[in-house]
Amino acid sequence: ALKYIHRHSKRRLDGEEDVAVDFDNAAIDLQPALEEKPHVSYVPGHNLNPDGARRFYELVNGRRSVRAFNASSKPPMHVLEDCIRAAGTAPSGAHTEPWTFCVVQDLIIKQQVREIVEYEEHINYSSRMHAQWITDLRPLQTKPVKQYLSDAPYLILIFKQTYGRTADGRKKLHYYNEISTSIATGVLLCALQAAGISSLVTTPLNCGPALRRLLKRPANEKLLILLAVGYASKDCLVPDLQRKGLSDIMVRY
Ligand code: IYR
């Protein structure tokens, strides 16, 4: 069968290898990812909340990455569900919604996640990460031992779905699945902050396959981000970070 090679450029935007999609080009039965329906009218409701941006800025400016969680106080699951509903409103390539949010509260599974991550992190810190990387992390006081992975009442393992399936079992291309899932994660972080819930973003180097197997996720799902989620412990310390000012991050033309 002819292979349709999905190759737009030498380096794909999602940093993955070029993939040969198993479509027979001659017999391909082209169907859009979305149902073709008439468009509906949309009223964005601008100016409904003129100070919304300032309030949103103040909300997210209060967010800090937290590595010390209160292990005995758990945000309600329905609040987490609303945060994930919010994440699921993110825009995605061809509206494929290529994400899976795995919420772990079971202590045994959290401990298994911690074991997998700590095993790899010991190797990461001792040999995979170069000296400059280790030096750059020193102000954050991170280390391979990660108490927060078992203390945090929830871990959210966020998988990008590298492809999907249609109702009749055909392979569905998930365009820009990494970017889409990253945007959804950003929305999730903001929603958690709005709910007064702290979080830590981690990208566990080399842990993806083992964590995917632990949670029995299918082969099309690749771990993108692991979040520790919960209330910050009372004695939680964070680095004394400053943010770049507007003129450092915004350029006007
Ligand atoms: N993943 C490791 C190391 C780490 C890397 C970066 I870049 C950070 O901003 C923070 C930590 C860890 O979680 O310790």
PDB file of C-alpha atoms and ligand atoms in Angstrom:
ATOM      1  CA  ALA A   1       0.000   0.000   0.000  1.00  0.00           C
ATOM      2  CA  LEU A   2       1.136   3.530  -0.666  1.00  0.00           C
ATOM      3  CA  LYS A   3       2.105   5.403   2.431  1.00  0.00           C
ATOM      4  CA  TYR A   4       1.113   8.984   2.967  1.00  0.00           C
ATOM      5  CA  ILE A   5       4.110  10.571   4.668  1.00  0.00           C
ATOM      6  CA  HIS A   6       3.105  13.347   7.034  1.00  0.00           C
ATOM      7  CA  ARG A   7       6.141  15.538   6.473  1.00  0.00           C
ATOM      8  CA  HIS A   8       5.729  19.303   6.361  1.00  0.00           C
ATOM      9  CA  SER A   9       9.269  20.201   7.264  1.00  0.00           C
ATOM     10  CA  LYS A  10      12.422  18.492   8.444  1.00  0.00           C
ATOM     11  CA  ARG A  11      11.693  19.318  12.074  1.00  0.00           C
ATOM     12  CA  ARG A  12       8.094  18.713  12.960  1.00  0.00           C
ATOM     13  CA  LEU A  13       6.467  21.303  15.192  1.00  0.00           C
ATOM     14  CA  ASP A  14       5.725  18.751  17.911  1.00  0.00           C
ATOM     15  CA  GLY A  15       9.334  17.591  17.913  1.00  0.00           C
ATOM     16  CA  GLU A  16       8.374  14.017  17.089  1.00  0.00           C
ATOM     17  CA  GLU A  17       9.740  11.770  14.424  1.00  0.00           C
ATOM     18  CA  ASP A  18       8.035  11.975  11.086  1.00  0.00           C
ATOM     19  CA  VAL A  19       5.302   9.404  11.106  1.00  0.00           C
ATOM     20  CA  ALA A  20       4.149   7.327   8.204  1.00  0.00           C
ATOM     21  CA  VAL A  21       0.392   7.239   8.520  1.00  0.00           C
ATOM     22  CA  ASP A  22      -1.079   3.964   7.389  1.00  0.00           C
ATOM     23  CA  PHE A  23      -3.406   5.327   4.783  1.00  0.00           C
ATOM     24  CA  ASP A  24      -3.621   3.852   1.355  1.00  0.00           C
ATOM     25  CA  ASN A  25      -3.373   7.007  -0.714  1.00  0.00           C
ATOM     26  CA  ALA A  26      -5.139   5.544  -3.736  1.00  0.00           C
ATOM     27  CA  ALA A  27      -8.133   4.197  -1.887  1.00  0.00           C
ATOM     28  CA  ILE A  28      -8.213   6.893   0.767  1.00  0.00           C
ATOM     29  CA  ASP A  29     -11.703   7.669   1.949  1.00  0.00           C
ATOM     30  CA  LEU A  30     -11.361  11.348   2.822  1.00  0.00           C
ATOM     31  CA  GLN A  31     -13.638  12.439   5.598  1.00  0.00           C
ATOM     32  CA  PRO A  32     -13.377  15.643   7.624  1.00  0.00           C
ATOM     33  CA  ALA A  33     -12.461  15.385  11.288  1.00  0.00           C
ATOM     34  CA  LEU A  34     -15.572  17.394  12.127  1.00  0.00           C
ATOM     35  CA  GLU A  35     -19.149  16.930  10.988  1.00  0.00           C
ATOM     36  CA  GLU A  36     -19.932  19.375   8.158  1.00  0.00           C
ATOM     37  CA  LYS A  37     -22.841  21.398   9.490  1.00  0.00           C
ATOM     38  CA  PRO A  38     -24.025  24.974   8.930  1.00  0.00           C
ATOM     39  CA  HIS A  39     -22.190  27.447  11.142  1.00  0.00           C
ATOM     40  CA  VAL A  40     -24.147  28.966  14.012  1.00  0.00           C
ATOM     41  CA  SER A  41     -24.089  32.571  15.166  1.00  0.00           C
ATOM     42  CA  TYR A  42     -21.805  33.509  18.033  1.00  0.00           C
ATOM     43  CA  VAL A  43     -22.084  36.513  20.343  1.00  0.00           C
ATOM     44  CA  PRO A  44     -18.743  36.923  22.168  1.00  0.00           C
ATOM     45  CA  GLY A  45     -20.188  39.283  24.775  1.00  0.00           C
ATOM     46  CA  HIS A  46     -17.315  41.765  24.633  1.00  0.00           C
ATOM     47  CA  ASN A  47     -17.312  44.533  27.248  1.00  0.00           C
ATOM     48  CA  LEU A  48     -19.427  42.421  29.563  1.00  0.00           C
ATOM     49  CA  ASN A  49     -16.556  42.587  32.031  1.00  0.00           C
ATOM     50  CA  PRO A  50     -14.288  45.548  31.255  1.00  0.00           C
ATOM     51  CA  ASP A  51     -11.984  44.941  34.239  1.00  0.00           C
ATOM     52  CA  GLY A  52     -11.838  41.197  33.599  1.00  0.00           C
ATOM     53  CA  ALA A  53      -8.307  41.257  32.200  1.00  0.00           C
ATOM     54  CA  ARG A  54      -6.897  43.132  35.191  1.00  0.00           C
ATOM     55  CA  ARG A  55      -8.663  40.786  37.598  1.00  0.00           C
ATOM     56  CA  PHE A  56      -7.436  37.774  35.650  1.00  0.00           C
ATOM     57  CA  TYR A  57      -3.888  39.122  35.699  1.00  0.00           C
ATOM     58  CA  GLU A  58      -4.070  39.613  39.469  1.00  0.00           C
ATOM     59  CA  LEU A  59      -5.392  36.086  39.848  1.00  0.00           C
ATOM     60  CA  VAL A  60      -2.684  34.379  37.802  1.00  0.00           C
ATOM     61  CA  ASN A  61       0.069  36.663  39.081  1.00  0.00           C
ATOM     62  CA  GLY A  62      -0.652  35.125  42.469  1.00  0.00           C
ATOM     63  CA  ARG A  63       0.147  31.651  41.188  1.00  0.00           C
ATOM     64  CA  ARG A  64       3.386  30.003  42.288  1.00  0.00           C
ATOM     65  CA  SER A  65       4.698  26.523  41.637  1.00  0.00           C
ATOM     66  CA  VAL A  66       4.318  24.665  44.898  1.00  0.00           C
ATOM     67  CA  ARG A  67       6.368  21.665  46.011  1.00  0.00           C
ATOM     68  CA  ALA A  68       4.964  21.260  49.532  1.00  0.00           C
ATOM     69  CA  PHE A  69       1.359  20.117  49.785  1.00  0.00           C
ATOM     70  CA  ASN A  70      -1.048  19.641  52.641  1.00  0.00           C
ATOM     71  CA  ALA A  71      -1.453  15.863  52.546  1.00  0.00           C
ATOM     72  CA  SER A  72      -4.492  15.824  54.822  1.00  0.00           C
ATOM     73  CA  SER A  73      -6.756  18.353  53.102  1.00  0.00           C
ATOM     74  CA  LYS A  74      -8.148  17.488  49.728  1.00  0.00           C
ATOM     75  CA  PRO A  75      -9.879  19.848  47.287  1.00  0.00           C
ATOM     76  CA  PRO A  76     -13.292  18.440  46.351  1.00  0.00           C
ATOM     77  CA  MET A  77     -13.339  16.271  43.237  1.00  0.00           C
ATOM     78  CA  HIS A  78     -16.212  18.293  41.734  1.00  0.00           C
ATOM     79  CA  VAL A  79     -13.969  21.384  41.758  1.00  0.00           C
ATOM     80  CA  LEU A  80     -11.244  19.446  39.962  1.00  0.00           C
ATOM     81  CA  GLU A  81     -13.842  18.262  37.481  1.00  0.00           C
ATOM     82  CA  ASP A  82     -14.800  21.873  36.731  1.00  0.00           C
ATOM     83  CA  CYS A  83     -11.116  22.755  36.241  1.00  0.00           C
ATOM     84  CA  ILE A  84     -10.738  19.908  33.758  1.00  0.00           C
ATOM     85  CA  ARG A  85     -13.975  20.937  32.039  1.00  0.00           C
ATOM     86  CA  ALA A  86     -12.353  24.374  31.650  1.00  0.00           C
ATOM     87  CA  ALA A  87      -9.173  22.786  30.244  1.00  0.00           C
ATOM     88  CA  GLY A  88     -11.328  20.889  27.761  1.00  0.00           C
ATOM     89  CA  THR A  89     -12.559  24.188  26.291  1.00  0.00           C
ATOM     90  CA  ALA A  90      -9.092  24.915  24.876  1.00  0.00           C
ATOM     91  CA  PRO A  91      -8.762  25.345  21.132  1.00  0.00           C
ATOM     92  CA  SER A  92      -7.236  22.374  19.332  1.00  0.00           C
ATOM     93  CA  GLY A  93      -6.040  21.486  15.847  1.00  0.00           C
ATOM     94  CA  ALA A  94      -9.120  20.755  13.679  1.00  0.00           C
ATOM     95  CA  HIS A  95     -11.058  20.591  16.957  1.00  0.00           C
ATOM     96  CA  THR A  96      -9.678  17.122  17.630  1.00  0.00           C
ATOM     97  CA  GLU A  97      -9.406  17.718  21.420  1.00  0.00           C
ATOM     98  CA  PRO A  98      -6.293  15.521  21.581  1.00  0.00           C
ATOM     99  CA  TRP A  99      -5.885  15.276  25.358  1.00  0.00           C
ATOM    100  CA  THR A 100      -6.516  12.918  28.257  1.00  0.00           C
ATOM    101  CA  PHE A 101      -6.363  14.122  31.868  1.00  0.00           C
ATOM    102  CA  CYS A 102      -5.698  11.216  34.240  1.00  0.00           C
ATOM    103  CA  VAL A 103      -6.573  12.222  37.795  1.00  0.00           C
ATOM    104  CA  VAL A 104      -4.899  10.003  40.392  1.00  0.00           C
ATOM    105  CA  GLN A 105      -5.950  10.139  44.039  1.00  0.00           C
ATOM    106  CA  ASP A 106      -5.237   6.524  44.986  1.00  0.00           C
ATOM    107  CA  LEU A 107      -2.242   6.537  47.359  1.00  0.00           C
ATOM    108  CA  ILE A 108      -0.829   3.276  46.010  1.00  0.00           C
ATOM    109  CA  ILE A 109      -0.817   4.615  42.439  1.00  0.00           C
ATOM    110  CA  LYS A 110       0.661   7.948  43.585  1.00  0.00           C
ATOM    111  CA  GLN A 111       3.438   6.020  45.299  1.00  0.00           C
ATOM    112  CA  GLN A 112       4.039   3.972  42.152  1.00  0.00           C
ATOM    113  CA  VAL A 113       4.229   7.202  40.126  1.00  0.00           C
ATOM    114  CA  ARG A 114       6.674   8.587  42.680  1.00  0.00           C
ATOM    115  CA  GLU A 115       8.841   5.459  42.486  1.00  0.00           C
ATOM    116  CA  ILE A 116       9.008   5.614  38.684  1.00  0.00           C
ATOM    117  CA  VAL A 117       9.779   9.342  38.681  1.00  0.00           C
ATOM    118  CA  GLU A 118      12.379   9.180  41.463  1.00  0.00           C
ATOM    119  CA  TYR A 119      14.140   6.237  39.821  1.00  0.00           C
ATOM    120  CA  GLU A 120      14.540   8.218  36.574  1.00  0.00           C
ATOM    121  CA  GLU A 121      15.258  11.522  38.309  1.00  0.00           C
ATOM    122  CA  HIS A 122      18.220  10.031  40.159  1.00  0.00           C
ATOM    123  CA  ILE A 123      19.683   9.131  36.754  1.00  0.00           C
ATOM    124  CA  ASN A 124      18.595  12.481  35.265  1.00  0.00           C
ATOM    125  CA  TYR A 125      20.274  14.508  38.002  1.00  0.00           C
ATOM    126  CA  SER A 126      23.413  12.370  38.159  1.00  0.00           C
ATOM    127  CA  SER A 127      24.058  11.893  34.437  1.00  0.00           C
ATOM    128  CA  ARG A 128      21.429  12.954  31.904  1.00  0.00           C
ATOM    129  CA  MET A 129      21.217  16.630  32.870  1.00  0.00           C
ATOM    130  CA  HIS A 130      24.374  18.605  32.102  1.00  0.00           C
ATOM    131  CA  ALA A 131      26.249  20.707  34.646  1.00  0.00           C
ATOM    132  CA  GLN A 132      24.756  24.004  33.430  1.00  0.00           C
ATOM    133  CA  TRP A 133      21.224  22.619  33.795  1.00  0.00           C
ATOM    134  CA  ILE A 134      21.913  21.435  37.341  1.00  0.00           C
ATOM    135  CA  THR A 135      23.428  24.841  38.115  1.00  0.00           C
ATOM    136  CA  ASP A 136      20.432  26.708  36.667  1.00  0.00           C
ATOM    137  CA  LEU A 137      18.095  24.659  38.864  1.00  0.00           C
ATOM    138  CA  ARG A 138      20.012  25.329  42.086  1.00  0.00           C
ATOM    139  CA  PRO A 139      17.990  28.470  43.014  1.00  0.00           C
ATOM    140  CA  LEU A 140      14.793  26.395  42.765  1.00  0.00           C
ATOM    141  CA  GLN A 141      16.165  23.802  45.219  1.00  0.00           C
ATOM    142  CA  THR A 142      14.716  20.921  43.234  1.00  0.00           C
ATOM    143  CA  LYS A 143      16.011  17.409  43.827  1.00  0.00           C
ATOM    144  CA  PRO A 144      15.379  13.831  42.679  1.00  0.00           C
ATOM    145  CA  VAL A 145      13.427  12.948  45.822  1.00  0.00           C
ATOM    146  CA  LYS A 146       9.854  14.089  45.343  1.00  0.00           C
ATOM    147  CA  GLN A 147       7.790  13.938  48.497  1.00  0.00           C
ATOM    148  CA  TYR A 148       5.114  16.033  46.786  1.00  0.00           C
ATOM    149  CA  LEU A 149       4.248  13.170  44.435  1.00  0.00           C
ATOM    150  CA  SER A 150       2.808  11.173  47.321  1.00  0.00           C
ATOM    151  CA  ASP A 151       1.729  14.145  49.513  1.00  0.00           C
ATOM    152  CA  ALA A 152      -0.296  15.996  46.894  1.00  0.00           C
ATOM    153  CA  PRO A 153      -3.887  14.770  47.131  1.00  0.00           C
ATOM    154  CA  TYR A 154      -4.076  14.580  43.340  1.00  0.00           C
ATOM    155  CA  LEU A 155      -1.685  13.934  40.512  1.00  0.00           C
ATOM    156  CA  ILE A 156      -2.924  14.830  37.056  1.00  0.00           C
ATOM    157  CA  LEU A 157      -1.064  13.042  34.282  1.00  0.00           C
ATOM    158  CA  ILE A 158      -1.757  14.825  31.036  1.00  0.00           C
ATOM    159  CA  PHE A 159      -1.403  12.779  27.883  1.00  0.00           C
ATOM    160  CA  LYS A 160      -1.356  14.108  24.329  1.00  0.00           C
ATOM    161  CA  GLN A 161      -3.196  11.806  21.956  1.00  0.00           C
ATOM    162  CA  THR A 162      -0.926  11.529  18.948  1.00  0.00           C
ATOM    163  CA  TYR A 163      -3.847  10.254  16.894  1.00  0.00           C
ATOM    164  CA  GLY A 164      -7.462   9.257  17.511  1.00  0.00           C
ATOM    165  CA  ARG A 165     -10.092   6.922  16.135  1.00  0.00           C
ATOM    166  CA  THR A 166     -13.354   7.726  14.417  1.00  0.00           C
ATOM    167  CA  ALA A 167     -16.533   6.025  15.627  1.00  0.00           C
ATOM    168  CA  ASP A 168     -16.030   3.398  12.916  1.00  0.00           C
ATOM    169  CA  GLY A 169     -12.438   2.728  13.965  1.00  0.00           C
ATOM    170  CA  ARG A 170     -10.519   4.689  11.329  1.00  0.00           C
ATOM    171  CA  LYS A 171      -7.380   6.518  12.371  1.00  0.00           C
ATOM    172  CA  LYS A 172      -7.975  10.252  12.918  1.00  0.00           C
ATOM    173  CA  LEU A 173      -5.094  12.696  12.555  1.00  0.00           C
ATOM    174  CA  HIS A 174      -4.545  14.868  15.616  1.00  0.00           C
ATOM    175  CA  TYR A 175      -2.894  17.992  14.265  1.00  0.00           C
ATOM    176  CA  TYR A 176      -0.677  19.970  16.636  1.00  0.00           C
ATOM    177  CA  ASN A 177      -1.601  17.625  19.467  1.00  0.00           C
ATOM    178  CA  GLU A 178       1.293  18.771  21.663  1.00  0.00           C
ATOM    179  CA  ILE A 179       0.544  22.466  21.254  1.00  0.00           C
ATOM    180  CA  SER A 180      -3.187  21.879  21.776  1.00  0.00           C
ATOM    181  CA  THR A 181      -2.612  19.847  24.943  1.00  0.00           C
ATOM    182  CA  SER A 182      -0.158  22.454  26.248  1.00  0.00           C
ATOM    183  CA  ILE A 183      -2.731  25.207  25.751  1.00  0.00           C
ATOM    184  CA  ALA A 184      -5.333  23.090  27.572  1.00  0.00           C
ATOM    185  CA  THR A 185      -2.860  22.606  30.409  1.00  0.00           C
ATOM    186  CA  GLY A 186      -2.413  26.377  30.670  1.00  0.00           C
ATOM    187  CA  VAL A 187      -6.170  26.780  30.986  1.00  0.00           C
ATOM    188  CA  LEU A 188      -6.192  24.054  33.661  1.00  0.00           C
ATOM    189  CA  LEU A 189      -3.495  25.825  35.699  1.00  0.00           C
ATOM    190  CA  CYS A 190      -5.495  29.061  35.618  1.00  0.00           C
ATOM    191  CA  ALA A 191      -8.714  27.274  36.591  1.00  0.00           C
ATOM    192  CA  LEU A 192      -6.969  25.589  39.540  1.00  0.00           C
ATOM    193  CA  GLN A 193      -5.607  28.955  40.649  1.00  0.00           C
ATOM    194  CA  ALA A 194      -9.094  30.479  40.374  1.00  0.00           C
ATOM    195  CA  ALA A 195     -10.324  27.698  42.670  1.00  0.00           C
ATOM    196  CA  GLY A 196      -7.574  28.411  45.219  1.00  0.00           C
ATOM    197  CA  ILE A 197      -5.760  25.168  44.415  1.00  0.00           C
ATOM    198  CA  SER A 198      -1.987  25.039  44.046  1.00  0.00           C
ATOM    199  CA  SER A 199      -0.139  23.043  41.447  1.00  0.00           C
ATOM    200  CA  LEU A 200       3.280  22.035  40.244  1.00  0.00           C
ATOM    201  CA  VAL A 201       4.081  21.448  36.586  1.00  0.00           C
ATOM    202  CA  THR A 202       6.618  18.699  35.980  1.00  0.00           C
ATOM    203  CA  THR A 203       7.851  17.184  32.759  1.00  0.00           C
ATOM    204  CA  PRO A 204       9.310  13.894  33.950  1.00  0.00           C
ATOM    205  CA  LEU A 205      12.270  13.192  31.705  1.00  0.00           C
ATOM    206  CA  ASN A 206      12.253   9.556  30.468  1.00  0.00           C
ATOM    207  CA  CYS A 207       9.265   8.537  32.620  1.00  0.00           C
ATOM    208  CA  GLY A 208       6.593   8.681  29.910  1.00  0.00           C
ATOM    209  CA  PRO A 209       6.493   5.034  28.788  1.00  0.00           C
ATOM    210  CA  ALA A 210       6.543   3.586  32.339  1.00  0.00           C
ATOM    211  CA  LEU A 211       3.816   5.989  33.510  1.00  0.00           C
ATOM    212  CA  ARG A 212       1.737   5.233  30.422  1.00  0.00           C
ATOM    213  CA  ARG A 213       1.979   1.514  31.213  1.00  0.00           C
ATOM    214  CA  LEU A 214       1.216   2.093  34.898  1.00  0.00           C
ATOM    215  CA  LEU A 215      -2.034   3.840  34.014  1.00  0.00           C
ATOM    216  CA  LYS A 216      -2.724   1.374  31.183  1.00  0.00           C
ATOM    217  CA  ARG A 217      -3.083   4.174  28.641  1.00  0.00           C
ATOM    218  CA  PRO A 218      -3.252   3.178  24.976  1.00  0.00           C
ATOM    219  CA  ALA A 219      -0.235   3.459  22.656  1.00  0.00           C
ATOM    220  CA  ASN A 220      -1.533   6.614  20.919  1.00  0.00           C
ATOM    221  CA  GLU A 221      -1.229   8.550  24.197  1.00  0.00           C
ATOM    222  CA  LYS A 222       2.120  10.056  25.202  1.00  0.00           C
ATOM    223  CA  LEU A 223       2.698  11.675  28.569  1.00  0.00           C
ATOM    224  CA  LEU A 224       3.194  15.424  28.159  1.00  0.00           C
ATOM    225  CA  ILE A 225       3.002  16.877  31.669  1.00  0.00           C
ATOM    226  CA  LEU A 226       2.516  15.640  35.213  1.00  0.00           C
ATOM    227  CA  LEU A 227       0.840  18.005  37.673  1.00  0.00           C
ATOM    228  CA  ALA A 228       0.868  17.725  41.445  1.00  0.00           C
ATOM    229  CA  VAL A 229      -2.326  19.377  42.681  1.00  0.00           C
ATOM    230  CA  GLY A 230      -3.693  20.308  46.093  1.00  0.00           C
ATOM    231  CA  TYR A 231      -3.599  22.906  48.835  1.00  0.00           C
ATOM    232  CA  ALA A 232      -0.164  24.274  49.677  1.00  0.00           C
ATOM    233  CA  SER A 233       1.128  23.222  53.069  1.00  0.00           C
ATOM    234  CA  LYS A 234       1.065  25.941  55.742  1.00  0.00           C
ATOM    235  CA  ASP A 235       4.871  26.107  55.881  1.00  0.00           C
ATOM    236  CA  CYS A 236       5.296  26.075  52.097  1.00  0.00           C
ATOM    237  CA  LEU A 237       8.312  28.049  50.838  1.00  0.00           C
ATOM    238  CA  VAL A 238       8.854  29.187  47.267  1.00  0.00           C
ATOM    239  CA  PRO A 239      11.846  30.826  45.578  1.00  0.00           C
ATOM    240  CA  ASP A 240      11.869  34.617  45.662  1.00  0.00           C
ATOM    241  CA  LEU A 241      11.243  35.011  41.922  1.00  0.00           C
ATOM    242  CA  GLN A 242      10.570  38.203  40.013  1.00  0.00           C
ATOM    243  CA  ARG A 243       8.619  38.327  36.779  1.00  0.00           C
ATOM    244  CA  LYS A 244       9.708  40.102  33.632  1.00  0.00           C
ATOM    245  CA  GLY A 245       7.960  43.426  33.124  1.00  0.00           C
ATOM    246  CA  LEU A 246       5.566  44.129  30.274  1.00  0.00           C
ATOM    247  CA  SER A 247       8.185  45.976  28.242  1.00  0.00           C
ATOM    248  CA  ASP A 248      10.405  42.887  28.401  1.00  0.00           C
ATOM    249  CA  ILE A 249       7.763  40.538  27.016  1.00  0.00           C
ATOM    250  CA  MET A 250       5.683  42.755  24.701  1.00  0.00           C
ATOM    251  CA  VAL A 251       6.858  44.372  21.494  1.00  0.00           C
ATOM    252  CA  ARG A 252       4.618  46.860  19.714  1.00  0.00           C
ATOM    253  CA  TYR A 253       4.665  47.340  15.943  1.00  0.00           C
TER     254      TYR A 253
HETATM  255  N1  IYR B   1      12.373  17.499  36.182  1.00  0.00           N
HETATM  256  C1  IYR B   1      13.333  17.732  37.257  1.00  0.00           C
HETATM  257  C2  IYR B   1      14.256  18.874  36.970  1.00  0.00           C
HETATM  258  C3  IYR B   1      13.652  20.197  36.711  1.00  0.00           C
HETATM  259  C4  IYR B   1      13.842  20.789  35.477  1.00  0.00           C
HETATM  260  C5  IYR B   1      13.366  22.051  35.231  1.00  0.00           C
HETATM  261  I1  IYR B   1      13.747  22.901  33.443  1.00  0.00           I
HETATM  262  C6  IYR B   1      12.680  22.754  36.232  1.00  0.00           C
HETATM  263  O1  IYR B   1      12.195  24.028  35.977  1.00  0.00           O
HETATM  264  C7  IYR B   1      12.501  22.183  37.471  1.00  0.00           C
HETATM  265  C8  IYR B   1      12.996  20.886  37.709  1.00  0.00           C
HETATM  266  C9  IYR B   1      12.602  17.908  38.583  1.00  0.00           C
HETATM  267  O2  IYR B   1      11.380  17.986  38.607  1.00  0.00           O
HETATM  268  O3  IYR B   1      13.266  17.952  39.596  1.00  0.00           O
END
